[in-house]
CSV table of C-alpha atoms in Angstrom, one decimal:
chain,number,residue,atom,x,y,z
S,11,MET,CA,-108.3,9.3,-72.6
S,12,ALA,CA,-106.3,7.6,-75.3
S,13,ALA,CA,-103.0,8.5,-73.4
S,14,GLY,CA,-104.4,7.1,-70.2
S,15,ALA,CA,-105.3,3.8,-72.0
S,16,ALA,CA,-101.8,3.6,-73.4
S,17,VAL,CA,-100.2,4.1,-70.0
S,18,ALA,CA,-102.5,1.4,-68.5
S,19,ALA,CA,-101.7,-1.0,-71.4
S,20,ARG,CA,-97.9,-0.5,-70.9
S,21,ARG,CA,-98.2,-1.3,-67.3
S,22,LEU,CA,-100.4,-4.4,-68.1
S,23,LEU,CA,-97.5,-5.6,-70.3
S,24,LEU,CA,-95.3,-5.8,-67.2
S,25,LEU,CA,-97.6,-8.3,-65.5
S,26,ARG,CA,-97.0,-12.1,-65.9
S,27,HIS,CA,-100.5,-12.8,-67.2
S,28,SER,CA,-101.3,-15.4,-69.7
S,29,ARG,CA,-102.5,-12.9,-72.4
S,30,HIS,CA,-105.4,-12.0,-70.1
S,31,PRO,CA,-104.4,-9.7,-67.2
S,32,HIS,CA,-107.3,-10.9,-65.0
S,33,LEU,CA,-107.9,-13.1,-62.0
S,34,LEU,CA,-110.5,-15.6,-63.0
S,35,PRO,CA,-110.6,-17.1,-66.5
S,36,LYS,CA,-112.7,-20.1,-67.3
S,37,HIS,CA,-111.7,-23.6,-66.3
S,38,GLN,CA,-110.2,-25.4,-69.3
S,39,PHE,CA,-106.9,-27.2,-69.8
S,40,SER,CA,-105.5,-29.7,-72.2
S,41,SER,CA,-103.8,-33.0,-71.5
S,42,SER,CA,-100.4,-31.4,-72.1
S,43,ALA,CA,-101.2,-28.7,-69.6
S,44,ALA,CA,-102.1,-31.4,-67.1
S,45,ALA,CA,-98.8,-33.2,-67.7
S,46,ASP,CA,-96.9,-30.0,-67.1
S,47,GLY,CA,-98.6,-29.6,-63.8
S,48,LEU,CA,-97.8,-33.1,-62.4
S,49,ASP,CA,-96.0,-33.1,-59.2
S,50,GLY,CA,-94.2,-36.4,-58.6
S,51,ARG,CA,-93.9,-35.8,-54.9
S,52,ASP,CA,-97.7,-35.9,-54.6
S,53,GLY,CA,-98.1,-39.1,-56.6
S,54,GLY,CA,-98.7,-37.4,-59.9
S,55,ARG,CA,-101.5,-35.1,-58.7
S,56,VAL,CA,-102.4,-32.4,-61.2
S,57,LYS,CA,-101.5,-28.9,-60.1
S,58,ILE,CA,-103.1,-25.9,-61.8
S,59,PHE,CA,-101.6,-23.1,-59.7
S,60,ASP,CA,-98.0,-22.3,-59.1
S,61,ARG,CA,-97.9,-22.0,-55.3
S,62,ASP,CA,-94.3,-20.8,-55.4
S,63,LEU,CA,-95.3,-17.9,-57.7
S,64,LYS,CA,-98.3,-17.2,-55.5
S,65,ARG,CA,-95.9,-17.0,-52.5
S,66,ARG,CA,-93.9,-14.4,-54.4
S,67,HIS,CA,-97.1,-12.5,-55.1
S,68,ARG,CA,-97.7,-12.5,-51.4
S,69,ASP,CA,-94.2,-11.3,-50.7
S,70,ARG,CA,-94.7,-8.3,-53.1
S,71,ALA,CA,-98.2,-7.6,-51.7
S,72,ALA,CA,-96.8,-7.4,-48.1
S,73,TRP,CA,-95.1,-4.1,-49.0
S,74,ALA,CA,-97.6,-2.9,-51.7
S,75,MET,CA,-100.8,-3.4,-49.8
S,76,ARG,CA,-102.8,-0.4,-48.8
S,77,GLU,CA,-103.0,0.5,-45.1
S,78,ASN,CA,-106.8,0.5,-45.4
S,79,ASP,CA,-108.3,-1.3,-48.3
S,80,ALA,CA,-112.1,-0.7,-48.5
S,81,LEU,CA,-112.8,-3.9,-50.4
S,82,LEU,CA,-110.7,-6.2,-48.1
S,83,ASP,CA,-112.1,-4.5,-45.0
S,84,ALA,CA,-115.7,-5.0,-46.2
S,85,VAL,CA,-115.2,-8.7,-46.9
S,86,ALA,CA,-113.3,-9.2,-43.6
S,87,ASP,CA,-116.0,-7.3,-41.6
S,88,ASN,CA,-118.7,-9.3,-43.3
S,89,LEU,CA,-117.0,-12.6,-42.5
S,90,LEU,CA,-116.5,-11.6,-38.8
S,91,ASP,CA,-120.1,-10.6,-38.5
S,92,ARG,CA,-120.9,-14.3,-38.6
S,93,LEU,CA,-119.2,-14.7,-35.2
S,94,GLU,CA,-121.8,-12.4,-33.7
S,95,ASP,CA,-124.5,-14.9,-34.7
S,96,CYS,CA,-122.8,-17.6,-32.6
S,97,ARG,CA,-123.7,-18.0,-28.9
S,98,LYS,CA,-120.4,-19.7,-28.1
S,99,ALA,CA,-116.9,-18.3,-27.7
S,100,PHE,CA,-113.9,-19.5,-29.6
S,101,PRO,CA,-110.8,-19.2,-27.3
S,102,SER,CA,-108.3,-20.4,-29.8
S,103,ALA,CA,-108.4,-19.3,-33.4
S,104,LEU,CA,-106.4,-19.7,-36.6
S,105,CYS,CA,-106.5,-17.0,-39.3
S,106,MET,CA,-104.7,-17.9,-42.5
S,107,GLY,CA,-103.7,-16.2,-45.8
S,108,GLY,CA,-105.5,-13.7,-47.9
S,109,ALA,CA,-106.8,-10.7,-46.0
S,110,ALA,CA,-105.9,-12.0,-42.6
S,111,GLY,CA,-104.3,-8.6,-41.7
S,112,ALA,CA,-107.7,-6.9,-42.2
S,113,VAL,CA,-109.4,-9.7,-40.1
S,114,ARG,CA,-107.0,-9.0,-37.3
S,115,ARG,CA,-107.5,-5.3,-37.4
S,116,LEU,CA,-111.3,-5.5,-37.5
S,117,LEU,CA,-111.7,-8.4,-35.0
S,118,ARG,CA,-112.4,-6.0,-32.1
S,119,GLY,CA,-113.2,-8.7,-29.5
S,120,ARG,CA,-115.7,-10.6,-31.7
S,121,GLY,CA,-115.9,-14.4,-31.1
S,122,GLY,CA,-114.4,-14.3,-27.6
S,123,ILE,CA,-111.0,-15.1,-29.1
S,124,GLU,CA,-108.2,-15.3,-26.5
S,125,LYS,CA,-105.4,-16.7,-28.5
S,126,LEU,CA,-105.0,-16.0,-32.3
S,127,THR,CA,-102.6,-17.7,-34.6
S,128,MET,CA,-101.9,-15.9,-38.0
S,129,MET,CA,-100.5,-18.0,-40.8
S,130,ASP,CA,-99.3,-17.1,-44.3
S,131,MET,CA,-97.1,-18.8,-46.9
S,132,SER,CA,-95.1,-15.6,-47.3
S,133,GLU,CA,-92.4,-14.8,-44.8
S,134,ASP,CA,-92.6,-11.1,-45.8
S,135,MET,CA,-96.3,-11.0,-45.1
S,136,VAL,CA,-95.9,-12.6,-41.7
S,137,LYS,CA,-93.1,-10.1,-40.9
S,138,LYS,CA,-95.4,-7.3,-41.9
S,139,TRP,CA,-98.2,-8.6,-39.7
S,140,ARG,CA,-95.8,-8.9,-36.8
S,141,GLU,CA,-94.7,-5.3,-37.2
S,142,LEU,CA,-98.3,-4.1,-37.3
S,143,GLU,CA,-99.1,-6.2,-34.2
S,144,ASN,CA,-96.6,-4.3,-32.2
S,145,ALA,CA,-98.9,-1.2,-32.6
S,146,ALA,CA,-102.0,-3.1,-31.4
S,147,GLU,CA,-103.2,-2.4,-27.9
S,148,ASP,CA,-106.1,-4.9,-27.4
S,149,GLY,CA,-104.1,-7.4,-25.4
S,150,LEU,CA,-105.0,-10.3,-27.6
S,151,GLU,CA,-102.3,-13.0,-27.5
S,152,THR,CA,-101.2,-13.4,-31.2
S,153,ASN,CA,-98.7,-15.8,-32.7
S,154,PHE,CA,-97.4,-15.9,-36.2
S,155,ILE,CA,-96.3,-18.9,-38.3
S,156,VAL,CA,-95.2,-19.4,-41.9
S,157,GLY,CA,-97.2,-22.2,-43.5
S,158,ASP,CA,-99.1,-23.3,-46.7
S,159,GLU,CA,-102.9,-24.0,-46.7
S,160,GLU,CA,-102.2,-27.0,-48.8
S,161,TYR,CA,-100.1,-28.6,-46.1
S,162,LEU,CA,-101.6,-27.2,-42.9
S,163,PRO,CA,-99.0,-27.2,-40.1
S,164,ILE,CA,-101.6,-27.3,-37.3
S,165,LYS,CA,-102.2,-30.2,-34.9
S,166,GLU,CA,-105.5,-32.0,-35.0
S,167,ASN,CA,-108.2,-31.0,-32.6
S,168,SER,CA,-106.3,-27.9,-31.6
S,169,GLN,CA,-108.4,-24.9,-32.8
S,170,ASP,CA,-111.9,-23.7,-31.8
S,171,LEU,CA,-112.1,-21.5,-34.9
S,172,ILE,CA,-110.4,-21.4,-38.3
S,173,MET,CA,-110.9,-18.4,-40.7
S,174,SER,CA,-109.7,-17.8,-44.2
S,175,CYS,CA,-110.5,-14.5,-45.9
S,176,LEU,CA,-109.8,-14.5,-49.6
S,177,GLY,CA,-107.0,-17.1,-49.6
S,178,LEU,CA,-108.2,-20.6,-50.3
S,179,HIS,CA,-109.3,-20.0,-53.9
S,180,TRP,CA,-105.6,-20.3,-55.0
S,181,THR,CA,-105.2,-23.8,-53.6
S,182,ASN,CA,-104.8,-26.7,-56.0
S,183,ASP,CA,-106.9,-29.1,-53.9
S,184,LEU,CA,-109.6,-27.0,-52.2
S,185,PRO,CA,-111.5,-29.9,-50.7
S,186,GLY,CA,-108.3,-31.4,-49.3
S,187,ALA,CA,-107.3,-28.0,-47.8
S,188,MET,CA,-110.8,-27.8,-46.2
S,189,ILE,CA,-110.5,-31.3,-44.8
S,190,GLN,CA,-107.2,-30.4,-43.2
S,191,CYS,CA,-109.0,-27.4,-41.6
S,192,ARG,CA,-111.7,-29.7,-40.3
S,193,LEU,CA,-109.2,-32.1,-38.8
S,194,ALA,CA,-107.4,-29.1,-37.0
S,195,LEU,CA,-110.7,-28.0,-35.4
S,196,LYS,CA,-111.9,-29.2,-32.0
S,197,PRO,CA,-115.3,-31.0,-31.9
S,198,ASP,CA,-118.0,-28.3,-32.5
S,199,GLY,CA,-115.3,-26.0,-33.9
S,200,LEU,CA,-116.3,-23.5,-36.6
S,201,PHE,CA,-114.8,-23.0,-40.1
S,202,LEU,CA,-115.3,-19.6,-41.8
S,203,ALA,CA,-114.1,-18.8,-45.3
S,204,ALA,CA,-114.6,-16.2,-47.9
S,205,ILE,CA,-113.4,-16.9,-51.4
S,206,LEU,CA,-113.7,-15.1,-54.8
S,207,GLY,CA,-116.4,-16.4,-57.1
S,208,GLY,CA,-116.5,-16.9,-60.8
S,209,GLU,CA,-118.2,-13.5,-61.5
S,210,THR,CA,-115.2,-11.7,-60.2
S,211,LEU,CA,-113.6,-9.3,-62.8
S,212,LYS,CA,-116.2,-10.2,-65.4
S,213,GLU,CA,-115.7,-6.8,-67.1
S,214,LEU,CA,-112.0,-7.3,-67.5
S,215,ARG,CA,-112.5,-10.9,-68.8
S,216,ILE,CA,-115.0,-9.7,-71.4
S,217,ALA,CA,-112.7,-6.8,-72.6
S,218,CYS,CA,-109.7,-9.1,-72.8
S,219,THR,CA,-111.5,-11.8,-74.7
S,220,ILE,CA,-112.8,-9.3,-77.3
S,221,ALA,CA,-109.3,-7.8,-77.6
S,222,GLN,CA,-107.7,-11.2,-78.1
S,223,MET,CA,-110.2,-12.1,-80.8
S,224,GLU,CA,-109.6,-8.9,-82.6
S,225,ARG,CA,-105.8,-8.8,-82.3
S,226,GLU,CA,-104.8,-12.4,-82.2
S,227,GLY,CA,-107.7,-14.3,-83.8
S,228,GLY,CA,-108.5,-16.4,-80.8
S,229,ILE,CA,-108.4,-16.6,-77.1
S,230,SER,CA,-105.9,-18.4,-74.8
S,231,PRO,CA,-106.9,-21.3,-72.5
S,232,ARG,CA,-108.8,-20.0,-69.5
S,233,MET,CA,-109.3,-21.6,-66.1
S,234,SER,CA,-110.8,-20.3,-62.9
S,235,PRO,CA,-109.6,-20.8,-59.3
S,236,LEU,CA,-113.4,-21.1,-58.5
S,237,ALA,CA,-114.2,-23.8,-61.1
S,238,GLN,CA,-114.0,-26.2,-58.2
S,239,VAL,CA,-116.6,-24.2,-56.3
S,240,ARG,CA,-119.7,-24.7,-58.5
S,241,ASP,CA,-121.6,-25.9,-55.4
S,242,ALA,CA,-120.0,-24.5,-52.3
S,243,GLY,CA,-122.6,-26.3,-50.1
S,244,ASN,CA,-121.6,-29.7,-51.6
S,245,LEU,CA,-118.0,-28.7,-51.2
S,246,LEU,CA,-118.4,-28.2,-47.4
S,247,SER,CA,-120.2,-31.6,-47.2
S,248,ARG,CA,-117.5,-33.3,-49.1
S,249,ALA,CA,-115.0,-31.9,-46.6
S,250,GLY,CA,-117.0,-33.4,-43.8
S,251,PHE,CA,-118.4,-30.3,-42.2
S,252,ALA,CA,-121.8,-30.4,-40.5
S,253,LEU,CA,-124.5,-27.7,-40.8
S,254,PRO,CA,-123.0,-26.1,-43.9
S,255,GLY,CA,-124.0,-22.6,-44.9
S,256,VAL,CA,-123.3,-20.6,-48.0
S,257,ASP,CA,-124.2,-17.1,-49.2
S,258,VAL,CA,-122.9,-14.8,-51.9
S,259,ASP,CA,-122.2,-11.0,-52.0
S,260,ARG,CA,-121.2,-8.8,-54.9
S,261,TYR,CA,-119.0,-5.7,-54.5
S,262,THR,CA,-118.5,-3.1,-57.2
S,263,VAL,CA,-115.3,-1.1,-57.0
S,264,LYS,CA,-114.7,2.0,-59.2
S,265,TYR,CA,-111.3,2.7,-60.6
S,266,ASN,CA,-110.0,5.7,-62.5
S,267,SER,CA,-108.3,3.5,-65.1
S,268,ALA,CA,-107.3,0.0,-65.9
S,269,LEU,CA,-103.9,0.8,-64.5
S,270,GLU,CA,-105.4,1.5,-61.1
S,271,LEU,CA,-107.3,-1.8,-61.2
S,272,VAL,CA,-104.2,-3.7,-62.0
S,273,GLU,CA,-102.3,-2.0,-59.2
S,274,HIS,CA,-105.0,-3.0,-56.8
S,275,LEU,CA,-104.9,-6.6,-57.9
S,276,ARG,CA,-101.1,-6.6,-57.4
S,277,ALA,CA,-101.5,-5.2,-53.9
S,278,MET,CA,-104.0,-7.9,-53.0
S,279,ALA,CA,-101.7,-10.7,-54.5
S,280,GLU,CA,-104.6,-11.6,-56.9
S,281,THR,CA,-102.6,-11.7,-60.2
S,282,ASN,CA,-102.3,-14.8,-62.3
S,283,ALA,CA,-100.5,-17.9,-60.9
S,284,LEU,CA,-101.4,-20.5,-63.4
S,285,PHE,CA,-98.7,-23.1,-64.2
S,286,GLN,CA,-99.5,-22.9,-67.9
S,287,ARG,CA,-99.2,-19.2,-68.2
S,288,ASN,CA,-97.8,-17.1,-71.0
S,289,PRO,CA,-95.5,-14.4,-69.5
S,290,ILE,CA,-95.9,-12.2,-72.6
S,291,LEU,CA,-98.9,-9.9,-73.2
S,292,LYS,CA,-98.8,-8.4,-76.6
S,293,ARG,CA,-98.8,-4.6,-76.7
S,294,ASP,CA,-101.6,-4.4,-79.2
S,295,THR,CA,-103.7,-6.7,-77.1
S,296,ALA,CA,-103.0,-4.7,-74.0
S,297,LEU,CA,-103.9,-1.4,-75.7
S,298,ALA,CA,-107.1,-2.9,-77.1
S,299,THR,CA,-108.1,-4.4,-73.7
S,300,ALA,CA,-107.8,-1.0,-71.9
S,301,ALA,CA,-109.7,0.8,-74.7
S,302,ILE,CA,-112.5,-1.8,-74.9
S,303,TYR,CA,-112.9,-1.8,-71.1
S,304,GLN,CA,-113.3,1.9,-71.1
S,305,SER,CA,-115.7,2.0,-74.0
S,306,MET,CA,-117.9,-0.9,-72.9
S,307,PHE,CA,-118.1,-0.3,-69.1
S,308,GLY,CA,-116.9,3.2,-68.6
S,309,LEU,CA,-119.2,5.3,-66.3
S,310,GLU,CA,-120.4,8.9,-66.8
S,311,ASP,CA,-117.8,10.2,-64.3
S,312,GLY,CA,-115.0,8.6,-66.3
S,313,THR,CA,-114.3,5.7,-63.9
S,314,ILE,CA,-114.6,2.0,-64.7
S,315,PRO,CA,-116.3,-0.6,-62.5
S,316,ALA,CA,-115.0,-3.9,-61.5
S,317,THR,CA,-117.1,-6.7,-59.9
S,318,PHE,CA,-115.9,-8.9,-57.1
S,319,GLN,CA,-118.1,-11.8,-56.2
S,320,VAL,CA,-117.4,-13.2,-52.8
S,321,ILE,CA,-118.7,-16.6,-51.6
S,322,TYR,CA,-119.0,-17.0,-47.8
S,323,MET,CA,-118.9,-20.5,-46.3
S,324,THR,CA,-119.7,-21.7,-42.8
S,325,GLY,CA,-119.2,-25.2,-41.5
S,326,TRP,CA,-118.9,-27.0,-38.1
S,327,LYS,CA,-116.9,-30.0,-37.0
S,328,GLU,CA,-119.3,-32.7,-35.9
S,329,HIS,CA,-120.3,-32.9,-32.2
S,330,SER,CA,-123.0,-34.8,-30.4
S,331,SER,CA,-124.7,-31.5,-29.3
S,332,GLN,CA,-125.5,-30.5,-32.9
S,333,GLN,CA,-128.9,-30.9,-34.4
S,334,LYS,CA,-129.0,-33.8,-36.9
S,335,ALA,CA,-131.5,-34.9,-39.5
S,336,LYS,CA,-133.8,-37.8,-38.6
S,337,ARG,CA,-133.1,-41.2,-40.1
S,338,ARG,CA,-134.7,-41.6,-43.5
S,339,GLY,CA,-138.1,-43.4,-43.3
S,340,SER,CA,-138.6,-42.5,-39.6
S,341,ALA,CA,-141.4,-40.0,-40.3
S,342,THR,CA,-144.8,-40.8,-38.6
S,343,VAL,CA,-146.9,-38.5,-40.7
S,344,SER,CA,-147.1,-38.6,-44.5
S,345,PHE,CA,-147.1,-35.6,-46.8
S,346,SER,CA,-150.4,-36.6,-48.3
S,347,ASP,CA,-152.0,-36.4,-44.8
S,348,ILE,CA,-150.5,-33.0,-44.2
S,349,ARG,CA,-151.7,-31.8,-47.6
S,350,LYS,CA,-155.2,-33.0,-46.9
S,351,GLU,CA,-155.3,-31.3,-43.5
S,352,PHE,CA,-154.0,-27.9,-44.6
S,353,GLY,CA,-155.7,-28.1,-47.9
S,354,SER,CA,-159.1,-28.5,-46.3
S,355,ASN,CA,-158.4,-25.5,-44.0
S,356,GLN,CA,-157.6,-23.3,-46.9
S,357,GLU,CA,-160.9,-24.1,-48.5
């Protein structure tokens, strides 16, 4: 077991993590970090994530991803289930980033989609999808474009449906990206998204924090892609969506070792992309992280669990046919009258 931990730790050392080989650290950055993340082309807007590095992660994942990933398939299938709850069809649809490949494979006619556009910031990923599409035989018209969710290259009022499966949590301006999605939707168009939540990889974060405290006497700054999603319902409203809906699922995946977990994160392009990242993970810290993970969370069968929290969001572009709340103060019956009536019945 010690040998396995050592092998896992050596592989962890190869990753460009900021002393914590995990996906979702806590949100905290100093003024100097903010200054390092300024982008003059965007008027000095603070950038937390390195989108160019994330694109390279996606390039690597295009050739490292599993043909069938149980986790990605489960999330994609759950997202697509929401289309079956809708009575209307969505002739034109955009699916962008993340696990879009799994969404395409599991679509199976749901949503009445006639024309699907698949978009990713990675040219290699788009190339991979195009190769897989050649083997598809469902007759769905599918187009492929290279584009970034932060600068959506889609015309306004052009899509009936926009889907993002595990991709938007790495954007620097999530509300802005969602606003662009709303603008690209036709009236009464549907926005569906699944993003990783703050409980994701909590076991790895705990193990790494303890290891850093023991080996280095402190922990490095931590920030989460989901720090901006403390209230997903409010986020949808801020982006201008009508009839917002949010629900959360948790998936537990078992791995034979920390090495296998890291390999899976690499295959999903979910490794660290912070601007203020430390490319060096000390060997002692990596060894301690692997050992602590196994000792604290190891199961009886020798495997280790990893938690993935997924937040599902649903929103509609406004349309006159949608139900709307009544104007405030327009009620004709007071709550006190209702309470008296139903209270007397109960007695």
